[in-house]
C-alpha positions as MATLAB code, in Angstrom:
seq = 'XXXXXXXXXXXXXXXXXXXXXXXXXXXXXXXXXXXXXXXXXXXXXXXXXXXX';
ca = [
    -149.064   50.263  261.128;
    -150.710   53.602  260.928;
    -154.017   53.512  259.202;
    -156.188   56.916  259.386;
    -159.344   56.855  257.974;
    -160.730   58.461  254.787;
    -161.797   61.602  256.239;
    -158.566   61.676  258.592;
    -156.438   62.536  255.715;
    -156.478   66.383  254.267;
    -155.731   65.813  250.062;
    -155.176   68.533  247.929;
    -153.253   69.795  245.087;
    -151.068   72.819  243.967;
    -148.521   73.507  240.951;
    -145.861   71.444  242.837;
    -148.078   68.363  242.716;
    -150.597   65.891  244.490;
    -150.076   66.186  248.516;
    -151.769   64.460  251.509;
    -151.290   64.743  255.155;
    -152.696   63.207  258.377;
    -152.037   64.874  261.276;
    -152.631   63.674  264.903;
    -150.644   62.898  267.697;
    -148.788   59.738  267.620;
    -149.393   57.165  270.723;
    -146.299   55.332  272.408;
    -146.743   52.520  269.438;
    -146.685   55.086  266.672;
    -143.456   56.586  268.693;
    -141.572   53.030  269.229;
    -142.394   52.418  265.190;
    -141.048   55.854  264.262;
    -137.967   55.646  266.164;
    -136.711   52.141  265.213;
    -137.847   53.411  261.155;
    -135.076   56.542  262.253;
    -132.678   53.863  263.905;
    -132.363   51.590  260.879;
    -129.787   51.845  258.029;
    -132.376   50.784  255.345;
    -136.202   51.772  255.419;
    -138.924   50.540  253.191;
    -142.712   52.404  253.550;
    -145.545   51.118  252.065;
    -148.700   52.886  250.795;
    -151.551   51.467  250.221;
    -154.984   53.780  248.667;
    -156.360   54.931  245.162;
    -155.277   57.261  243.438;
    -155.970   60.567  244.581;
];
């Protein structure tokens, strides 16, 4: 699970919509989760937050 905190996230918006991004560098856990997500046939990803 990657959970960033509130101030780790960049949120704005533009004509195409709401985005957000967090960007950091991933440690070996975050690298093992993101390569067995890319390794599976089906995916499911889970937000949780408020809106906006």
């Amino acid at each position: 699970m990657i959970t960033p905190g509130f101030s780790g996230v960049d949120r704005d918006y533009d004509v195409g919509g709401i985005w957000e991004r967090y960007d950091v560098t991933p440690s070996a856990d975050d690298l093992d989760m993101i390569r067995t997500i890319i390794a599976s046939d089906k995916a499911i990803l889970r937000y949780s937050g408020q809106q906006y």
